[in-house]
Amino acid sequence: MIRHHVFFWLKSSGDVVARDRLIAGLRKLADIDLVRELHVGTAAGTGQRDVVDQSFDVSELMYFNSANDQDAYQLHPLHIEFVRECEQLWDKVVVYDTVDV
């Protein structure tokens, strides 16, 4: 199983309209049959510690059955449409892909 965790920093951090538009776009990605699970969220606002980064605006965590499924997702028309419709909202994106050990 592949975990695909993506963090987004908006061009206008704190812009609720942009944040909600990005969240709505991300939620549509659940319609892609290759996506096993999708979780969309914002920083939890937990206590400040040196190791906790709460600077991002929105994150999404997806689960895929395999690396091949994750690769195919990148080329899926709904994913391409999401990027086209939402990329002007973010300033920075960081991706962490992980597997179980």
Coordinates of N, CA and C in Angstrom, one line a residue:
M1 N 0.8 -1.2 0.0 CA 0.0 0.0 0.0 C 0.9 1.2 0.0
I2 N 0.5 2.2 -0.7 CA 1.2 3.5 -0.8 C 0.3 4.6 -0.1
R3 N 1.0 5.4 0.7 CA 0.3 6.6 1.3 C 0.9 7.8 0.6
H4 N 0.0 8.6 0.1 CA 0.4 9.8 -0.7 C -0.1 11.0 0.1
H5 N 0.8 11.7 0.8 CA 0.4 12.8 1.7 C 1.0 14.1 1.1
V6 N 0.0 15.0 0.8 CA 0.4 16.2 0.1 C 0.0 17.4 1.0
F7 N 0.9 18.4 1.2 CA 0.7 19.6 1.9 C 0.7 20.8 1.0
F8 N -0.3 21.7 1.2 CA -0.5 22.8 0.3 C -0.4 24.1 1.1
W9 N 0.4 25.1 0.6 CA 0.5 26.4 1.2 C -0.2 27.3 0.2
L10 N -1.2 28.0 0.6 CA -2.0 28.9 -0.3 C -1.1 30.1 -0.6
K11 N -1.4 30.7 -1.8 CA -0.7 32.0 -2.1 C -1.1 33.1 -1.1
S12 N -2.4 33.0 -0.7 CA -2.9 34.0 0.3 C -3.3 33.1 1.6
S13 N -2.3 32.8 2.4 CA -2.5 32.0 3.6 C -3.6 32.7 4.4
G14 N -4.6 31.9 4.8 CA -5.7 32.4 5.6 C -6.9 32.8 4.8
D15 N -6.8 32.7 3.4 CA -7.9 33.1 2.5 C -8.9 31.9 2.6
V16 N -10.0 32.1 3.3 CA -11.0 31.1 3.5 C -11.6 30.6 2.2
V17 N -11.9 31.6 1.3 CA -12.5 31.2 0.0 C -11.6 30.3 -0.8
A18 N -10.3 30.7 -0.9 CA -9.3 29.8 -1.6 C -9.1 28.5 -0.9
R19 N -9.1 28.5 0.4 CA -9.0 27.2 1.1 C -10.2 26.3 0.8
D20 N -11.4 26.9 0.9 CA -12.6 26.0 0.7 C -12.6 25.6 -0.8
R21 N -12.2 26.4 -1.7 CA -12.1 25.9 -3.1 C -11.2 24.8 -3.3
L22 N -10.0 24.9 -2.7 CA -9.0 23.8 -2.8 C -9.6 22.5 -2.1
I23 N -10.2 22.6 -1.0 CA -10.7 21.5 -0.3 C -11.8 20.8 -1.2
A24 N -12.7 21.6 -1.8 CA -13.7 21.1 -2.6 C -13.1 20.3 -3.8
G25 N -12.0 20.9 -4.4 CA -11.3 20.2 -5.5 C -10.7 18.9 -5.1
L26 N -10.1 18.9 -3.9 CA -9.5 17.7 -3.4 C -10.5 16.6 -3.2
R27 N -11.6 17.0 -2.6 CA -12.7 16.0 -2.3 C -13.2 15.3 -3.6
K28 N -13.2 16.0 -4.7 CA -13.6 15.4 -6.0 C -12.7 14.2 -6.4
L29 N -11.4 14.2 -5.9 CA -10.5 13.2 -6.3 C -10.9 11.8 -5.7
A30 N -11.8 11.8 -4.8 CA -12.3 10.5 -4.2 C -13.0 9.7 -5.3
D31 N -13.5 10.4 -6.3 CA -14.2 9.7 -7.4 C -13.3 8.9 -8.3
I32 N -12.0 9.1 -8.2 CA -11.1 8.3 -8.9 C -11.0 6.9 -8.3
D33 N -11.3 5.9 -9.1 CA -11.4 4.5 -8.6 C -10.1 4.0 -8.0
L34 N -9.0 4.5 -8.4 CA -7.7 4.1 -7.9 C -7.4 4.5 -6.5
V35 N -8.1 5.6 -6.0 CA -8.0 6.1 -4.7 C -8.7 5.2 -3.7
R36 N -8.0 4.5 -2.9 CA -8.6 3.6 -1.9 C -9.3 4.4 -0.8
E37 N -8.6 5.4 -0.3 CA -9.1 6.3 0.8 C -8.6 7.7 0.5
L38 N -9.4 8.7 1.0 CA -9.0 10.1 0.9 C -9.4 10.8 2.2
H39 N -8.4 11.5 2.7 CA -8.6 12.3 3.9 C -8.1 13.7 3.6
V40 N -8.9 14.7 3.8 CA -8.6 16.1 3.6 C -8.7 16.9 4.9
G41 N -7.7 17.7 5.2 CA -7.7 18.4 6.5 C -6.9 19.7 6.5
T42 N -6.9 20.3 7.6 CA -6.1 21.5 7.9 C -5.3 21.3 9.2
A43 N -4.4 22.2 9.5 CA -3.6 22.0 10.7 C -4.4 21.9 11.9
A44 N -4.1 21.0 12.8 CA -4.9 20.6 14.0 C -4.8 21.7 15.1
G45 N -3.8 22.5 15.0 CA -3.7 23.5 16.1 C -3.2 23.0 17.4
T46 N -2.5 21.9 17.3 CA -2.0 21.3 18.6 C -0.9 22.1 19.1
G47 N -0.4 21.8 20.3 CA 0.6 22.6 20.9 C 1.9 22.8 20.1
Q48 N 2.5 24.0 20.3 CA 3.7 24.3 19.5 C 4.9 23.7 20.1
R49 N 5.6 22.9 19.2 CA 6.8 22.3 19.5 C 7.7 22.4 18.3
D50 N 9.0 22.3 18.5 CA 10.0 22.5 17.4 C 9.8 21.5 16.3
V51 N 9.2 20.4 16.6 CA 9.1 19.3 15.5 C 7.7 19.4 14.8
V52 N 6.8 20.2 15.2 CA 5.5 20.3 14.6 C 5.5 21.5 13.6
D53 N 5.1 21.2 12.4 CA 5.0 22.2 11.3 C 3.5 22.4 11.1
Q54 N 3.0 23.5 11.4 CA 1.6 23.8 11.2 C 1.4 25.0 10.2
S55 N 2.5 25.2 9.4 CA 2.5 26.3 8.5 C 1.7 26.1 7.2
F56 N 1.3 24.9 6.9 CA 0.5 24.6 5.7 C -1.0 25.0 5.9
D57 N -1.7 25.1 4.8 CA -3.1 25.5 4.9 C -4.0 24.3 4.7
V58 N -3.7 23.4 3.9 CA -4.5 22.2 3.6 C -3.6 21.0 3.3
S59 N -4.1 19.8 3.8 CA -3.4 18.6 3.4 C -4.4 17.6 2.9
E60 N -3.8 16.6 2.1 CA -4.6 15.5 1.7 C -3.8 14.2 1.9
L61 N -4.4 13.2 2.3 CA -3.8 11.9 2.5 C -4.6 10.9 1.7
M62 N -3.9 10.3 0.7 CA -4.6 9.2 -0.1 C -3.9 7.9 0.1
Y63 N -4.6 6.8 0.0 CA -4.1 5.5 0.0 C -4.3 4.8 -1.3
F64 N -3.3 4.2 -1.8 CA -3.4 3.4 -3.1 C -2.9 2.0 -2.8
N65 N -3.4 1.1 -3.6 CA -3.1 -0.3 -3.4 C -1.6 -0.6 -3.8
S66 N -1.1 0.2 -4.8 CA 0.2 -0.1 -5.3 C 0.9 1.2 -5.8
A67 N 2.2 1.1 -6.1 CA 2.8 2.2 -6.7 C 2.3 2.4 -8.2
N68 N 2.0 1.4 -8.8 CA 1.4 1.5 -10.2 C 0.1 2.2 -10.1
D69 N -0.8 2.0 -9.1 CA -2.0 2.7 -9.0 C -1.8 4.2 -8.8
Q70 N -0.8 4.5 -7.9 CA -0.4 5.9 -7.7 C 0.1 6.6 -8.9
D71 N 0.9 5.9 -9.7 CA 1.4 6.4 -11.0 C 0.2 6.7 -11.9
A72 N -0.7 5.8 -12.0 CA -1.8 5.9 -12.9 C -2.7 7.1 -12.5
Y73 N -2.9 7.3 -11.2 CA -3.6 8.4 -10.6 C -3.1 9.7 -11.1
Q74 N -1.8 9.8 -11.2 CA -1.2 11.1 -11.6 C -1.6 11.5 -13.0
L75 N -1.9 10.5 -13.8 CA -2.3 10.8 -15.2 C -3.8 10.7 -15.4
H76 N -4.6 10.5 -14.4 CA -6.0 10.4 -14.5 C -6.6 11.7 -14.8
P77 N -7.6 11.8 -15.8 CA -8.2 13.0 -16.2 C -8.8 13.9 -15.0
L78 N -9.3 13.3 -14.0 CA -9.8 14.0 -12.9 C -8.7 14.7 -12.1
H79 N -7.6 14.0 -12.0 CA -6.4 14.6 -11.3 C -5.9 15.8 -12.1
I80 N -5.8 15.6 -13.4 CA -5.3 16.6 -14.3 C -6.2 17.8 -14.2
E81 N -7.5 17.6 -14.2 CA -8.5 18.7 -14.1 C -8.3 19.4 -12.8
F82 N -8.1 18.7 -11.7 CA -8.0 19.3 -10.4 C -6.8 20.2 -10.4
V83 N -5.6 19.8 -10.9 CA -4.4 20.6 -11.0 C -4.7 21.9 -11.8
R84 N -5.3 21.7 -13.0 CA -5.6 22.8 -13.8 C -6.5 23.9 -13.2
E85 N -7.5 23.4 -12.4 CA -8.5 24.3 -11.8 C -8.0 24.9 -10.5
C86 N -7.0 24.3 -9.8 CA -6.7 24.7 -8.5 C -5.2 25.2 -8.4
E87 N -4.3 24.9 -9.3 CA -2.9 25.2 -9.1 C -2.7 26.7 -8.9
Q88 N -3.6 27.6 -9.4 CA -3.3 29.0 -9.1 C -3.6 29.4 -7.7
L89 N -4.1 28.5 -6.9 CA -4.4 28.8 -5.5 C -3.2 28.6 -4.6
W90 N -2.3 27.7 -5.0 CA -1.2 27.4 -4.0 C 0.1 28.0 -4.5
D91 N 0.9 28.3 -3.4 CA 2.3 28.8 -3.6 C 3.3 27.7 -3.5
K92 N 3.0 26.7 -2.7 CA 4.0 25.6 -2.5 C 3.2 24.3 -2.2
V93 N 3.8 23.2 -2.7 CA 3.2 21.9 -2.4 C 4.4 21.0 -2.1
V94 N 4.2 20.2 -1.0 CA 5.2 19.2 -0.6 C 4.5 17.8 -0.5
V95 N 5.1 16.8 -1.1 CA 4.5 15.5 -1.2 C 5.4 14.5 -0.4
Y96 N 4.8 13.7 0.4 CA 5.5 12.5 1.0 C 4.8 11.3 0.6
D97 N 5.4 10.4 -0.1 CA 4.9 9.1 -0.4 C 5.6 8.0 0.4
T98 N 4.8 7.2 1.1 CA 5.4 6.2 2.0 C 4.8 4.8 1.8
V99 N 5.6 3.8 2.2 CA 5.1 2.4 2.3 C 5.4 1.9 3.6
D100 N 4.7 0.8 4.0 CA 4.9 0.1 5.3 C 6.3 -0.5 5.3
V101 N 6.9 -0.6 6.4 CA 8.2 -1.3 6.6 C 8.0 -2.5 7.5

